[in-house]
mmCIF file of C-alpha atoms and ligand atoms in Angstrom:
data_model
loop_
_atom_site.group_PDB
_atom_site.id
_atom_site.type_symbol
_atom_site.label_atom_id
_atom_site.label_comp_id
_atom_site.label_asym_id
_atom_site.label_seq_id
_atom_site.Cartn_x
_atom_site.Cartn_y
_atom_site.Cartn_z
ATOM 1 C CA UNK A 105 64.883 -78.372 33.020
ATOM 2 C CA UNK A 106 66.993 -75.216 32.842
ATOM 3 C CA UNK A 107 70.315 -74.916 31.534
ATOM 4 C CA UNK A 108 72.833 -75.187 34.169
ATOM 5 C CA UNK A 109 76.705 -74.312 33.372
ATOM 6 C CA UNK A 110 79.506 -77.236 34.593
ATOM 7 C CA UNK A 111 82.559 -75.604 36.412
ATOM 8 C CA UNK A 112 86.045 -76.910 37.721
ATOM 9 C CA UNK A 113 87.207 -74.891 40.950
ATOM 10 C CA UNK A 114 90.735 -74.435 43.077
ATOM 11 C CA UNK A 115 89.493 -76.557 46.167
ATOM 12 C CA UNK A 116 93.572 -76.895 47.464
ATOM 13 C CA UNK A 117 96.630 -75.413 46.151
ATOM 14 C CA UNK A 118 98.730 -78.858 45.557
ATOM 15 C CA UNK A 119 102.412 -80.116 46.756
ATOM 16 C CA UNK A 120 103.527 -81.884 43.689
ATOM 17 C CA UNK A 121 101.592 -83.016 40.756
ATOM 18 C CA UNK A 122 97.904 -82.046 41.424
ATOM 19 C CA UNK A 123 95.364 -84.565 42.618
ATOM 20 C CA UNK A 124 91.424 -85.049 42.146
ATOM 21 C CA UNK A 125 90.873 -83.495 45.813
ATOM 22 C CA UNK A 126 92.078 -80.607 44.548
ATOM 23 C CA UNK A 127 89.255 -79.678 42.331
ATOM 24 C CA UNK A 128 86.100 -78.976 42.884
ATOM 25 C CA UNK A 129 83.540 -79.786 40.727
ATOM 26 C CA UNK A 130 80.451 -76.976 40.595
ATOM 27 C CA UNK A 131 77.187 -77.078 38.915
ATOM 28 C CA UNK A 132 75.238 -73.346 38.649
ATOM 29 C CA UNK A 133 72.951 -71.918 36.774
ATOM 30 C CA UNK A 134 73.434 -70.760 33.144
ATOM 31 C CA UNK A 135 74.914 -67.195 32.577
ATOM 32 C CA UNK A 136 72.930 -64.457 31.330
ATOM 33 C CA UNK A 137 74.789 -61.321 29.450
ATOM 34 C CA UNK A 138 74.403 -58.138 31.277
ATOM 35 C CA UNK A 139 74.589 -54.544 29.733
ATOM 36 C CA UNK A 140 77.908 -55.072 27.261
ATOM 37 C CA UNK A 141 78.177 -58.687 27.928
ATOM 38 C CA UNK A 142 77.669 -61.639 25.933
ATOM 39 C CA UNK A 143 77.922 -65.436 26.768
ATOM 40 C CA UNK A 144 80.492 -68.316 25.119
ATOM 41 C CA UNK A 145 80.067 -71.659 25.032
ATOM 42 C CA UNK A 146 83.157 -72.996 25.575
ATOM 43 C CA UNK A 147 83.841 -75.622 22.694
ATOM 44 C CA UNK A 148 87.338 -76.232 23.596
ATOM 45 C CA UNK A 149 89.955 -75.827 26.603
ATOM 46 C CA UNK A 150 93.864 -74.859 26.020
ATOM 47 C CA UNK A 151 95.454 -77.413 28.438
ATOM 48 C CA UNK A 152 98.590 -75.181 29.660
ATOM 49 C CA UNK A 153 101.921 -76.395 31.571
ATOM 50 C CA UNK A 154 101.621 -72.583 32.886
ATOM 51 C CA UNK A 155 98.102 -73.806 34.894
ATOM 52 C CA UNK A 156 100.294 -75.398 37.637
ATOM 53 C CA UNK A 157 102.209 -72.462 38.026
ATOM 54 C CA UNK A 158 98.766 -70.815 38.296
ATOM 55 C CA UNK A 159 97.896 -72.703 41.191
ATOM 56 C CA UNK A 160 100.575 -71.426 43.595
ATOM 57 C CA UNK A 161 99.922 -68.948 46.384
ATOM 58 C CA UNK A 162 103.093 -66.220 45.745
ATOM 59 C CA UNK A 163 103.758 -63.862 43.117
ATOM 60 C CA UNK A 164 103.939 -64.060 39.667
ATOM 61 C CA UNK A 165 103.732 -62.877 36.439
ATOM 62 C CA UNK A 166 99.648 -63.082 36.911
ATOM 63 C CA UNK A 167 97.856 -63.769 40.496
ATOM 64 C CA UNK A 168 97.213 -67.261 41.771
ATOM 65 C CA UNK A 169 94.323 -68.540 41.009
ATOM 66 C CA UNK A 170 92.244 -68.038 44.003
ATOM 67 C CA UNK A 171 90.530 -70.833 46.228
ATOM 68 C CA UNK A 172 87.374 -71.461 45.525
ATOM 69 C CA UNK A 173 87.349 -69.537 41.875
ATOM 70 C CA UNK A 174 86.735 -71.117 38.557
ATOM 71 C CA UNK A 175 90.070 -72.432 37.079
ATOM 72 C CA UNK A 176 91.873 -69.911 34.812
ATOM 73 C CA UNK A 177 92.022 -71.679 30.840
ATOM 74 C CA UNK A 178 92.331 -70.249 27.629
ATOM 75 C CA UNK A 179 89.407 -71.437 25.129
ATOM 76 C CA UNK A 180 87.920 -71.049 22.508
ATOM 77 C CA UNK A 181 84.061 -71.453 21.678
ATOM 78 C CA UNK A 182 80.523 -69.948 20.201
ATOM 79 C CA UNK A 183 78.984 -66.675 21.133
ATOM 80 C CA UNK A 184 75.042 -67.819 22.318
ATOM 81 C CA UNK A 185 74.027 -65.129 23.815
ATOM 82 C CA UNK A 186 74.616 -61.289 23.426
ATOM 83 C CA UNK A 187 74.722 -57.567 25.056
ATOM 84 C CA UNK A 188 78.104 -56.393 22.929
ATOM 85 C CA UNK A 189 77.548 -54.728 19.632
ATOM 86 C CA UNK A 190 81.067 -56.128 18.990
ATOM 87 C CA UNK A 191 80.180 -59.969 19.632
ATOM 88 C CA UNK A 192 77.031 -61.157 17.280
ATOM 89 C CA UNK A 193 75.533 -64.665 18.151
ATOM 90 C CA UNK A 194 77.835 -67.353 16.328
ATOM 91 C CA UNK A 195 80.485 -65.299 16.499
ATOM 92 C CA UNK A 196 83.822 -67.820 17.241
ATOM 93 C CA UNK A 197 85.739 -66.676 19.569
ATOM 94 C CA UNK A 198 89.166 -66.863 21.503
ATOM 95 C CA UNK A 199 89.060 -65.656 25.268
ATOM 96 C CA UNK A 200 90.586 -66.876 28.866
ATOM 97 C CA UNK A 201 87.000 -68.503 29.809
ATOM 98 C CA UNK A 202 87.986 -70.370 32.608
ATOM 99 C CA UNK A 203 87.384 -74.538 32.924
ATOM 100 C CA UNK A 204 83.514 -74.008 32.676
ATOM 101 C CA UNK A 205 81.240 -74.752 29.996
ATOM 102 C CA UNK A 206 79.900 -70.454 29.737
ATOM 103 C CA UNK A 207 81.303 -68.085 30.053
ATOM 104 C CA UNK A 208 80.373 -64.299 30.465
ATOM 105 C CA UNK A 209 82.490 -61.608 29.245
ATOM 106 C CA UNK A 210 82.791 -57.846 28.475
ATOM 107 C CA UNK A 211 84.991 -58.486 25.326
ATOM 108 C CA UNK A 212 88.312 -57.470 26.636
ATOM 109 C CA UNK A 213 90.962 -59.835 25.789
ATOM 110 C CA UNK A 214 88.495 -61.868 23.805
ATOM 111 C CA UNK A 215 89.662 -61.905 19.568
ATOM 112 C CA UNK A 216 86.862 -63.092 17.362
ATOM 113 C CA UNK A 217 88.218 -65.874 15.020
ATOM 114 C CA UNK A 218 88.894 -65.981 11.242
ATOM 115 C CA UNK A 219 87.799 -69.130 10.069
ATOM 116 C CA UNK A 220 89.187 -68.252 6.243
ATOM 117 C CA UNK A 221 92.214 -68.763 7.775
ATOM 118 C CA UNK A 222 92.293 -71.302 9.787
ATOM 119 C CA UNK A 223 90.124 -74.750 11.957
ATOM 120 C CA UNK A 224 89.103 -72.868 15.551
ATOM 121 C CA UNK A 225 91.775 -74.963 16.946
ATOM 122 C CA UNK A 226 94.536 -73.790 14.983
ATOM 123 C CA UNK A 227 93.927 -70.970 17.662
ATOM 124 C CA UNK A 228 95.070 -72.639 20.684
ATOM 125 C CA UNK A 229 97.934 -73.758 18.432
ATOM 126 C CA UNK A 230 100.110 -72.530 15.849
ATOM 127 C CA UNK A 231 97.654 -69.155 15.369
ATOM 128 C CA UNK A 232 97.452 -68.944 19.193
ATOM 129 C CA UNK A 233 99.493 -68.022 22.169
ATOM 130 C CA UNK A 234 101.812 -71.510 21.032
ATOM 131 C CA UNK A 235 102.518 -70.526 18.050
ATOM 132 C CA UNK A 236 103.016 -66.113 19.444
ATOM 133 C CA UNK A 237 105.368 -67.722 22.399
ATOM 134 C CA UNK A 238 107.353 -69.927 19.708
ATOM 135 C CA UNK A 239 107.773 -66.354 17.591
ATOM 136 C CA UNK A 240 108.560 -63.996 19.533
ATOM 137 C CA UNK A 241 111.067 -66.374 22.167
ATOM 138 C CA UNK A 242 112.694 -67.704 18.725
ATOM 139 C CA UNK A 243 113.530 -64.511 16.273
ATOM 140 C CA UNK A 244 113.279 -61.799 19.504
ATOM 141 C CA UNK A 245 114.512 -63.108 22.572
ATOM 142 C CA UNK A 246 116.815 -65.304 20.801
ATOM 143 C CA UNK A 247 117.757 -63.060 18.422
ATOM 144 C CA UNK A 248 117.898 -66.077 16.327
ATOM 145 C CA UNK A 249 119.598 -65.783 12.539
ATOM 146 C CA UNK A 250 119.865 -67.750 9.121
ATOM 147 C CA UNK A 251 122.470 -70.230 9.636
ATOM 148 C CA UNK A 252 122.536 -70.361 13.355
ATOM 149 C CA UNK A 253 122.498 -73.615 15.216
ATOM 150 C CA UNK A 254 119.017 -74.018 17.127
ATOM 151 C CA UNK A 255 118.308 -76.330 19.744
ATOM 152 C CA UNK A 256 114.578 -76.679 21.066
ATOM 153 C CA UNK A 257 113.549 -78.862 24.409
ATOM 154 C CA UNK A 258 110.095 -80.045 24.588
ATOM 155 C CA UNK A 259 110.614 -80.378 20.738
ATOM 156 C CA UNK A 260 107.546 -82.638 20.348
ATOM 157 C CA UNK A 261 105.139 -80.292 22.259
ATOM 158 C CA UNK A 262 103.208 -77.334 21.731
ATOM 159 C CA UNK A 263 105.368 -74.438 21.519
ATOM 160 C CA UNK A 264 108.746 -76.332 20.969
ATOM 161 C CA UNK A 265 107.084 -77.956 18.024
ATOM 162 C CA UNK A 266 106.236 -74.773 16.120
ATOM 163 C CA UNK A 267 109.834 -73.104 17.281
ATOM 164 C CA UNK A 268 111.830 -76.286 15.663
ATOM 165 C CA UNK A 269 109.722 -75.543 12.220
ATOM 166 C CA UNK A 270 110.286 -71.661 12.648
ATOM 167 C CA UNK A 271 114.209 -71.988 13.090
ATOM 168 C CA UNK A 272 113.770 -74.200 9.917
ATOM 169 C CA UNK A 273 112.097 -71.940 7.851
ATOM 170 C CA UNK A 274 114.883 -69.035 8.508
ATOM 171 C CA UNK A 275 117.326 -70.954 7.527
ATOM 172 C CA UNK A 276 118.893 -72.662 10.799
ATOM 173 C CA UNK A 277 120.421 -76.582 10.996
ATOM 174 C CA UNK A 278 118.070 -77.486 14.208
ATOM 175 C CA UNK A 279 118.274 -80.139 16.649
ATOM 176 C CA UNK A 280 115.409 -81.057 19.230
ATOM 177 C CA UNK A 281 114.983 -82.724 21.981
ATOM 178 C CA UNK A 282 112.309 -84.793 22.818
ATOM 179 C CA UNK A 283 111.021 -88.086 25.456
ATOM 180 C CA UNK A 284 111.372 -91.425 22.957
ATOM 181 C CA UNK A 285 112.067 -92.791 20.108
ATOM 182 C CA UNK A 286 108.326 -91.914 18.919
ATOM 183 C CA UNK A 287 108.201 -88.127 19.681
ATOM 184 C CA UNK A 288 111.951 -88.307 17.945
ATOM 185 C CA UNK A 289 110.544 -89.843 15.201
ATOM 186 C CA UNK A 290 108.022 -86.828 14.594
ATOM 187 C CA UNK A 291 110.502 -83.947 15.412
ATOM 188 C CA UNK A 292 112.387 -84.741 11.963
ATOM 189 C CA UNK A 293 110.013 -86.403 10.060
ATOM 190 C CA UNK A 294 106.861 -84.405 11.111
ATOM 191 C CA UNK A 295 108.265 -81.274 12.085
ATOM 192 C CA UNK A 296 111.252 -81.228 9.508
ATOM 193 C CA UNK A 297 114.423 -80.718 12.271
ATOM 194 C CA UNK A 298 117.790 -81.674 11.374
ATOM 195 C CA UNK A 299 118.219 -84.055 13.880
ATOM 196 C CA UNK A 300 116.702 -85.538 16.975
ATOM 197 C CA UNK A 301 117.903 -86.451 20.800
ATOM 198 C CA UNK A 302 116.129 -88.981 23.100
ATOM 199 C CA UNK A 303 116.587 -87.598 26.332
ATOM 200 C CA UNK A 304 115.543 -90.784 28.204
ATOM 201 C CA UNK A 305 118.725 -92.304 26.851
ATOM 202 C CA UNK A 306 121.712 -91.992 28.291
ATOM 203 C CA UNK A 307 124.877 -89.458 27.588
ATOM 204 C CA UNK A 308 122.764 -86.647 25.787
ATOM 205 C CA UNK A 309 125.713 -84.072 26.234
ATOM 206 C CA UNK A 310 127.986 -86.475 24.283
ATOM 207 C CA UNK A 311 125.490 -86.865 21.619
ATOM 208 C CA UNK A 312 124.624 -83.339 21.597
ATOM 209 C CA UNK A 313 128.582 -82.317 21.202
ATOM 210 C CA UNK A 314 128.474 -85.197 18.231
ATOM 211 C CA UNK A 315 125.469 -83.388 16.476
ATOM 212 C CA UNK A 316 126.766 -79.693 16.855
ATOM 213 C CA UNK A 317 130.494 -79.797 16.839
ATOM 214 C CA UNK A 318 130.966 -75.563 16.500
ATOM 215 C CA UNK A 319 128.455 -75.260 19.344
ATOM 216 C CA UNK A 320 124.654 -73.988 19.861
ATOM 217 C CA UNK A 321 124.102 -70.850 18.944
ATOM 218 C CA UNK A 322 120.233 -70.353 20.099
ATOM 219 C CA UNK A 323 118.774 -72.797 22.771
ATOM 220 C CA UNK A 324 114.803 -72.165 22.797
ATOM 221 C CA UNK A 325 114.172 -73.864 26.398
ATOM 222 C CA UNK A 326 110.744 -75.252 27.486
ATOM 223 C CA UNK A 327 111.730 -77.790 29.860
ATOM 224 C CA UNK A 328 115.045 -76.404 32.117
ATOM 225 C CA UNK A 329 116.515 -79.128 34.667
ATOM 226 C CA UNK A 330 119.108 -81.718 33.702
ATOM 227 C CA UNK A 331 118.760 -80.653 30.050
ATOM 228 C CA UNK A 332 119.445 -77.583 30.254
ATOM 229 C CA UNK A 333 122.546 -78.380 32.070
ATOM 230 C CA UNK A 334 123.200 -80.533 29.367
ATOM 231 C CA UNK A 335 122.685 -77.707 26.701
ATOM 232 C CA UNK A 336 125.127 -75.199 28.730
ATOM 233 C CA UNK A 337 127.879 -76.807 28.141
ATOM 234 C CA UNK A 338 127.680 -76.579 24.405
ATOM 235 C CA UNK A 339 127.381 -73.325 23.642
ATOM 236 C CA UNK A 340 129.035 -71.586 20.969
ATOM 237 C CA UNK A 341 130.373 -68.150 21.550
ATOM 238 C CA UNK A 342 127.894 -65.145 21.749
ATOM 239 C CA UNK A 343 125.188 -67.911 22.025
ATOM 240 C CA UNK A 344 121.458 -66.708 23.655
ATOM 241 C CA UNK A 345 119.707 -68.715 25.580
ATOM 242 C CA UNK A 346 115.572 -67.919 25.418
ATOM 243 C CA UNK A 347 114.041 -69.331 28.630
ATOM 244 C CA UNK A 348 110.419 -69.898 27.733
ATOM 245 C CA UNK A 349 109.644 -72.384 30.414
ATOM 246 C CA UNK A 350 110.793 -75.239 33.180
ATOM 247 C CA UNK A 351 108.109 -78.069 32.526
ATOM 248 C CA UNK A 352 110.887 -80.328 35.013
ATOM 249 C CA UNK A 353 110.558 -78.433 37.811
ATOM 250 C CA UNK A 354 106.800 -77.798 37.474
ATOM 251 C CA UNK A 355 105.400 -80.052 40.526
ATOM 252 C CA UNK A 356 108.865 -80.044 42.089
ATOM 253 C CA UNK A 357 108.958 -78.034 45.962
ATOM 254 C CA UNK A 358 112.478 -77.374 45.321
ATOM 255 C CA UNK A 359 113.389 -75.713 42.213
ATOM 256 C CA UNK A 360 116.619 -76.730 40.433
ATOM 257 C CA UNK A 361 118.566 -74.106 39.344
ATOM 258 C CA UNK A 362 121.187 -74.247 36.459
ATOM 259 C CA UNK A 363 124.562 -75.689 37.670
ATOM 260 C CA UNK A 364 126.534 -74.788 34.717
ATOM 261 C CA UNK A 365 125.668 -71.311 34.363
ATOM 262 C CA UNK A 366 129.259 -70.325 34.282
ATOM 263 C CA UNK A 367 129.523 -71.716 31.117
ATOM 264 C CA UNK A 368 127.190 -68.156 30.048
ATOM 265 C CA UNK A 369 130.644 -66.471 31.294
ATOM 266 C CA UNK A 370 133.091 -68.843 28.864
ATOM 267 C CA UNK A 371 130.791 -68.650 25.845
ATOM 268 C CA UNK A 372 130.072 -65.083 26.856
ATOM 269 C CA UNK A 373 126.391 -66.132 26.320
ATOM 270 C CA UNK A 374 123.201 -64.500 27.404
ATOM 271 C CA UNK A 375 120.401 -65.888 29.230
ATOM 272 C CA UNK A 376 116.871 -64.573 28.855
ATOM 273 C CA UNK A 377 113.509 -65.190 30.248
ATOM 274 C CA UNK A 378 110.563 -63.721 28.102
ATOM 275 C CA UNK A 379 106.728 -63.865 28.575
ATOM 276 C CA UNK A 380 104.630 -63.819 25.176
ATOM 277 C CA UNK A 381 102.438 -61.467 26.701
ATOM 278 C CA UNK A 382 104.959 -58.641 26.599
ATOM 279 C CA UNK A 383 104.688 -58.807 22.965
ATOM 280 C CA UNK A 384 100.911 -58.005 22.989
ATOM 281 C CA UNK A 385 101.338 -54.716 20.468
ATOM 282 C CA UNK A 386 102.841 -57.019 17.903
ATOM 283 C CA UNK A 387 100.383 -60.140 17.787
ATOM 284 C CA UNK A 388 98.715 -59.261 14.987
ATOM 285 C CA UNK A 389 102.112 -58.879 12.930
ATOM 286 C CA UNK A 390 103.462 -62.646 14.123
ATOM 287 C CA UNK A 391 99.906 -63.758 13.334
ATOM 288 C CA UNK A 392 100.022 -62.637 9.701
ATOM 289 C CA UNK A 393 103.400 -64.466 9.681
ATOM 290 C CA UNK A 394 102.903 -67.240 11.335
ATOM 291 C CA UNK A 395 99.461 -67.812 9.012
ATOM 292 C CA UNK A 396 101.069 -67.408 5.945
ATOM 293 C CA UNK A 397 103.564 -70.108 6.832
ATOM 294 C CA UNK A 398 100.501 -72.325 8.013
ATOM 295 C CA UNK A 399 98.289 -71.872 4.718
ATOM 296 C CA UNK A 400 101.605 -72.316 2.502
ATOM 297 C CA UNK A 401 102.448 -75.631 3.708
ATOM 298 C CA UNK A 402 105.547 -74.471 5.689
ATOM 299 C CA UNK A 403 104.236 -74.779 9.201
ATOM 300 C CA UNK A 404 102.278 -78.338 9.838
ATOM 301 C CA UNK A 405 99.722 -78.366 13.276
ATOM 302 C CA UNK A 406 99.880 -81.248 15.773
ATOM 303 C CA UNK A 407 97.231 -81.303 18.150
ATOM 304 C CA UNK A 408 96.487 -84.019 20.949
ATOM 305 C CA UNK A 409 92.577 -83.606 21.290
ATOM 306 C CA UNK A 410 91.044 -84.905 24.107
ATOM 307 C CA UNK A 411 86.959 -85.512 24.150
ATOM 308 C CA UNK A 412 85.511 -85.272 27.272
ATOM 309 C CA UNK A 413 83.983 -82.694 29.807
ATOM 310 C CA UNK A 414 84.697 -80.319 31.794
ATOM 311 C CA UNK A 415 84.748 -82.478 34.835
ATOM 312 C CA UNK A 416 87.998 -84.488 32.972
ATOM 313 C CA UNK A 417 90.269 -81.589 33.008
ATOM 314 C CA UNK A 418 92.214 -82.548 35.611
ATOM 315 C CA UNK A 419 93.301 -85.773 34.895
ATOM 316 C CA UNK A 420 93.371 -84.012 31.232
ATOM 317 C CA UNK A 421 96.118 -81.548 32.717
ATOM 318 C CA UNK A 422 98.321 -84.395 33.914
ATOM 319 C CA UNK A 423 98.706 -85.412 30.436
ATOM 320 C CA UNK A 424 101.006 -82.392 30.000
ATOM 321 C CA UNK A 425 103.710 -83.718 32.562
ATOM 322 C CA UNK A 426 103.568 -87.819 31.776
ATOM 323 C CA UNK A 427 104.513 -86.649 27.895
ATOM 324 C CA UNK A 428 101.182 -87.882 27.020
ATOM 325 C CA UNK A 429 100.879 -85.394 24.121
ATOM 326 C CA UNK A 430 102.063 -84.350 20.762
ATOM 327 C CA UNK A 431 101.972 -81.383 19.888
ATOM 328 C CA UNK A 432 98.897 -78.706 21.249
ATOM 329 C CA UNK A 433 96.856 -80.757 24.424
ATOM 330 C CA UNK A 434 93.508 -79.749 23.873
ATOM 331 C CA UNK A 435 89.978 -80.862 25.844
ATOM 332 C CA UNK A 436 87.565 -80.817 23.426
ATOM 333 C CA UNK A 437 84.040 -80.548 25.271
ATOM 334 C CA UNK A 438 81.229 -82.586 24.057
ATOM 335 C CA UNK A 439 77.851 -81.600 24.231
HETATM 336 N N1 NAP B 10 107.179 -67.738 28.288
HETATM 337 C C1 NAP B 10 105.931 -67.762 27.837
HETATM 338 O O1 NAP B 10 105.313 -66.738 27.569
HETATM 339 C C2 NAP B 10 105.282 -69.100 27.657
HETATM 340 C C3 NAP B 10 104.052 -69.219 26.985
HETATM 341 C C4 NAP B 10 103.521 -70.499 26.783
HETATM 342 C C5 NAP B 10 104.207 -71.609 27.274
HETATM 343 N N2 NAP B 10 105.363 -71.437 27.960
HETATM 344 C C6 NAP B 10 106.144 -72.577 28.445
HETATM 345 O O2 NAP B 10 106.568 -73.303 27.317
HETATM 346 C C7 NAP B 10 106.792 -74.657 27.691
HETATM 347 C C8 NAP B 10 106.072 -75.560 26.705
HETATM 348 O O3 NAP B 10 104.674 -75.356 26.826
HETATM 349 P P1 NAP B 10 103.654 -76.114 25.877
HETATM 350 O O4 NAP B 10 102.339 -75.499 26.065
HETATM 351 O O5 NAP B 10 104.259 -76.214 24.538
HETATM 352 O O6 NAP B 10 103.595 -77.547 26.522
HETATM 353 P P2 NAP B 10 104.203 -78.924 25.976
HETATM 354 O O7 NAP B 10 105.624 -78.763 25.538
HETATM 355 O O8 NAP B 10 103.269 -79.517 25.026
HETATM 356 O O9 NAP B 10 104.278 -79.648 27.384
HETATM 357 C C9 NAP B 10 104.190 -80.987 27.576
HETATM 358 C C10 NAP B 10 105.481 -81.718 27.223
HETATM 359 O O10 NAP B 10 106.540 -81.370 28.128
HETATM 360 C C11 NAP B 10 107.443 -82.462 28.198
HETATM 361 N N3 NAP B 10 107.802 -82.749 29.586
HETATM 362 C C12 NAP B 10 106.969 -83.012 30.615
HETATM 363 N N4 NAP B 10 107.666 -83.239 31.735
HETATM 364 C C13 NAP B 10 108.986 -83.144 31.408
HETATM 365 C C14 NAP B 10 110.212 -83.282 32.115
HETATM 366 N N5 NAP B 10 110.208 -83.576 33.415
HETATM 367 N N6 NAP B 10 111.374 -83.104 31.450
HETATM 368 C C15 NAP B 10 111.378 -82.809 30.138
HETATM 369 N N7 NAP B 10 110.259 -82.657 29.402
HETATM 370 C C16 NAP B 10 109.078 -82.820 30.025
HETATM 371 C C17 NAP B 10 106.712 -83.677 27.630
HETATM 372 O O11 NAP B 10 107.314 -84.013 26.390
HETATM 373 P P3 NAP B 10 108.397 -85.207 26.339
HETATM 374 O O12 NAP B 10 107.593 -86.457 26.122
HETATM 375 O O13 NAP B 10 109.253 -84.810 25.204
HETATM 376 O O14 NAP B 10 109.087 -85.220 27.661
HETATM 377 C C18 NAP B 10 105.294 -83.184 27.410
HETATM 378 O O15 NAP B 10 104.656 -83.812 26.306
HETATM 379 C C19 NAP B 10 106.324 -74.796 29.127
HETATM 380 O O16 NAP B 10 107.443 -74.731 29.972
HETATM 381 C C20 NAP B 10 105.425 -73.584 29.296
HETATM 382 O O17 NAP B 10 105.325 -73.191 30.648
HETATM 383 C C21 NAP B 10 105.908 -70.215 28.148
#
């Protein structure tokens, strides 16, 4: 029986959290490389809070996803198949392959995979876009500086995870905030942060206030919303603000904006959105960084893996916004 090749489609763009009608499942026939090409098998899928943004007719800071085309995923897998002098059969690799089991590719964008330094999955996570986002937002966009007080949302996740160990290791007192005692738990045993805030419990302000009495000085948002409300109004003077994502307002049809943003004018405080991908020259820099950290000790992985195929990605992506993970949400494809 030939090969075929498992795909996951855009059948609907969805109002609110996505739903199984959404997707459509598609079964064709395996890839071949043409001229320059070669062909992945896709051994794992990056589950993103970014894919519902992806979703969305309107503009962005990449096009929609279109109906009817392969769902957009970062992955990582095994070269099989090969046209590219640059790709070799075996060859690991790291490319945007879509939610399919092969993919075809040209090479661009695609970053073969040192496996002295790292497990494959370390680049989805910490050696990945995670761990480039949690650099660059942290020590660039923050402007972020030994001794500061840090505060990190999503603080049990992907990216916040790897930003609440970064502000440790230069030096900052760091508080995170995370959903339960559990995740809570992690962020300072786990992860190493000063200090910990439930947000499902009541009067996080007040607590906040208790924890950093001279004010925040960097607040690395993932999440936006009531939190980072919350966050505004304890700001210390001068304090940046690096607004990496909105994981709240996700599936919402009407986006909640900050209330409190006068408080930016009181604390004469900046507010600043960033995309990792602006920082493209300087991967390889943050990389050597941010693997030197992992190989010493100083910067521990979490991953949630899940096993499955590619036909449970999307009950796999809902995972991302019931809190289901810790750490990097991975689908792990079997077979
Ligand atoms: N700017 C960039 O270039 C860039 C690049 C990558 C990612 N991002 C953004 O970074 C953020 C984190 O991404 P990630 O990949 O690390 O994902 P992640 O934090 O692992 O995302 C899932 C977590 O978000 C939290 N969450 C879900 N719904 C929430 C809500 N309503 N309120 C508060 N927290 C909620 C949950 O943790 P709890 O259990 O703690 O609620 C959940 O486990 C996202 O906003 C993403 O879009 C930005």
């Amino acid at each position: 029986m030939p090969q075929t090749n498992r795909q996951v489609r855009l059948a609907v763009r969805p109002s609110g959290l996505p739903r199984l009608a959404d997707w459509q499942f598609t079964n064709e026939a395996m890839p071949a490389p043409g001229p320059g090409e070669f062909v992945t098998k896709v051994s794992h899928l990056s589950i993103d809070p970014a894919m519902r943004g992806w979703m969305n007719a309107g503009a962005s800071y990449v096009p929609p996803v279109d109906i009817g085309a392969v769902m957009r995923a970062g992955g990582i897998g095994r070269v099989t198949a090969s046209h590219n002098d640059g790709f070799a059969v075996g060859d690991y690799v790291y490319g945007t392959f879509g939610v399919q089991e092969y993919a075809v590719s040209d090479g661009r964008g695609v970053l073969k995979l040192d496996l002295s330094l790292a497990e494959p999955t370390a680049y989805l996570g910490v050696l990945g876009m995670t761990g480039l986002t949690a650099y660059f937002g942290l020590l660039d966009t923050g402007r972020l500086k030994e001794g500061d007080t840090v505060v990190v949302s999503g603080a049990a996740g992907a990216v916040g995870s790897v930003a609440g160990q970064i502000a440790k290791i230069k030096g900052c007192r760091v508080i995170g905030i995370a959903g339960g005692q559990e995740k809570c738990r992690l962020v300072t045993e786990e992860f190493g942060l000063d200090a910990a805030i439930d947000y499902r419990l009541p009067h996080l302000r007040r607590t906040l206030r208790e924890l950093a009495p001279g004010g925040v000085d960097v607040y690395f948002d993932n999440v936006g919303g009531e939190i980072l409300d919350d966050v505004l109004t304890c700001l210390a003077r001068g304090a940046r603000i690096a607004i990496c994502g909105a994981i709240s307002q996700y599936n919402e049809t009407q986006v909640r904006g900050p209330a409190n943003y006068m408080m930016l004018l009181v604390a004469q405080a900046s507010m600043t959105g960033f995309l990792v991908f602006d920082f493209a020259s300087r991967y390889p820099e943050a990389m050597a960084e941010l693997a030197g950290w992992y190989r010493a000790g100083r910067l521990v992985s979490r991953e949630t893996l899940v096993t499955g195929s590619v036909e449970d990605f999307p009950e796999t992506l809902l995972k991302l916004f019931e809190g289901a993970n810790t750490g990097k949400l991975i689908l792990a494809l079997d077979g």
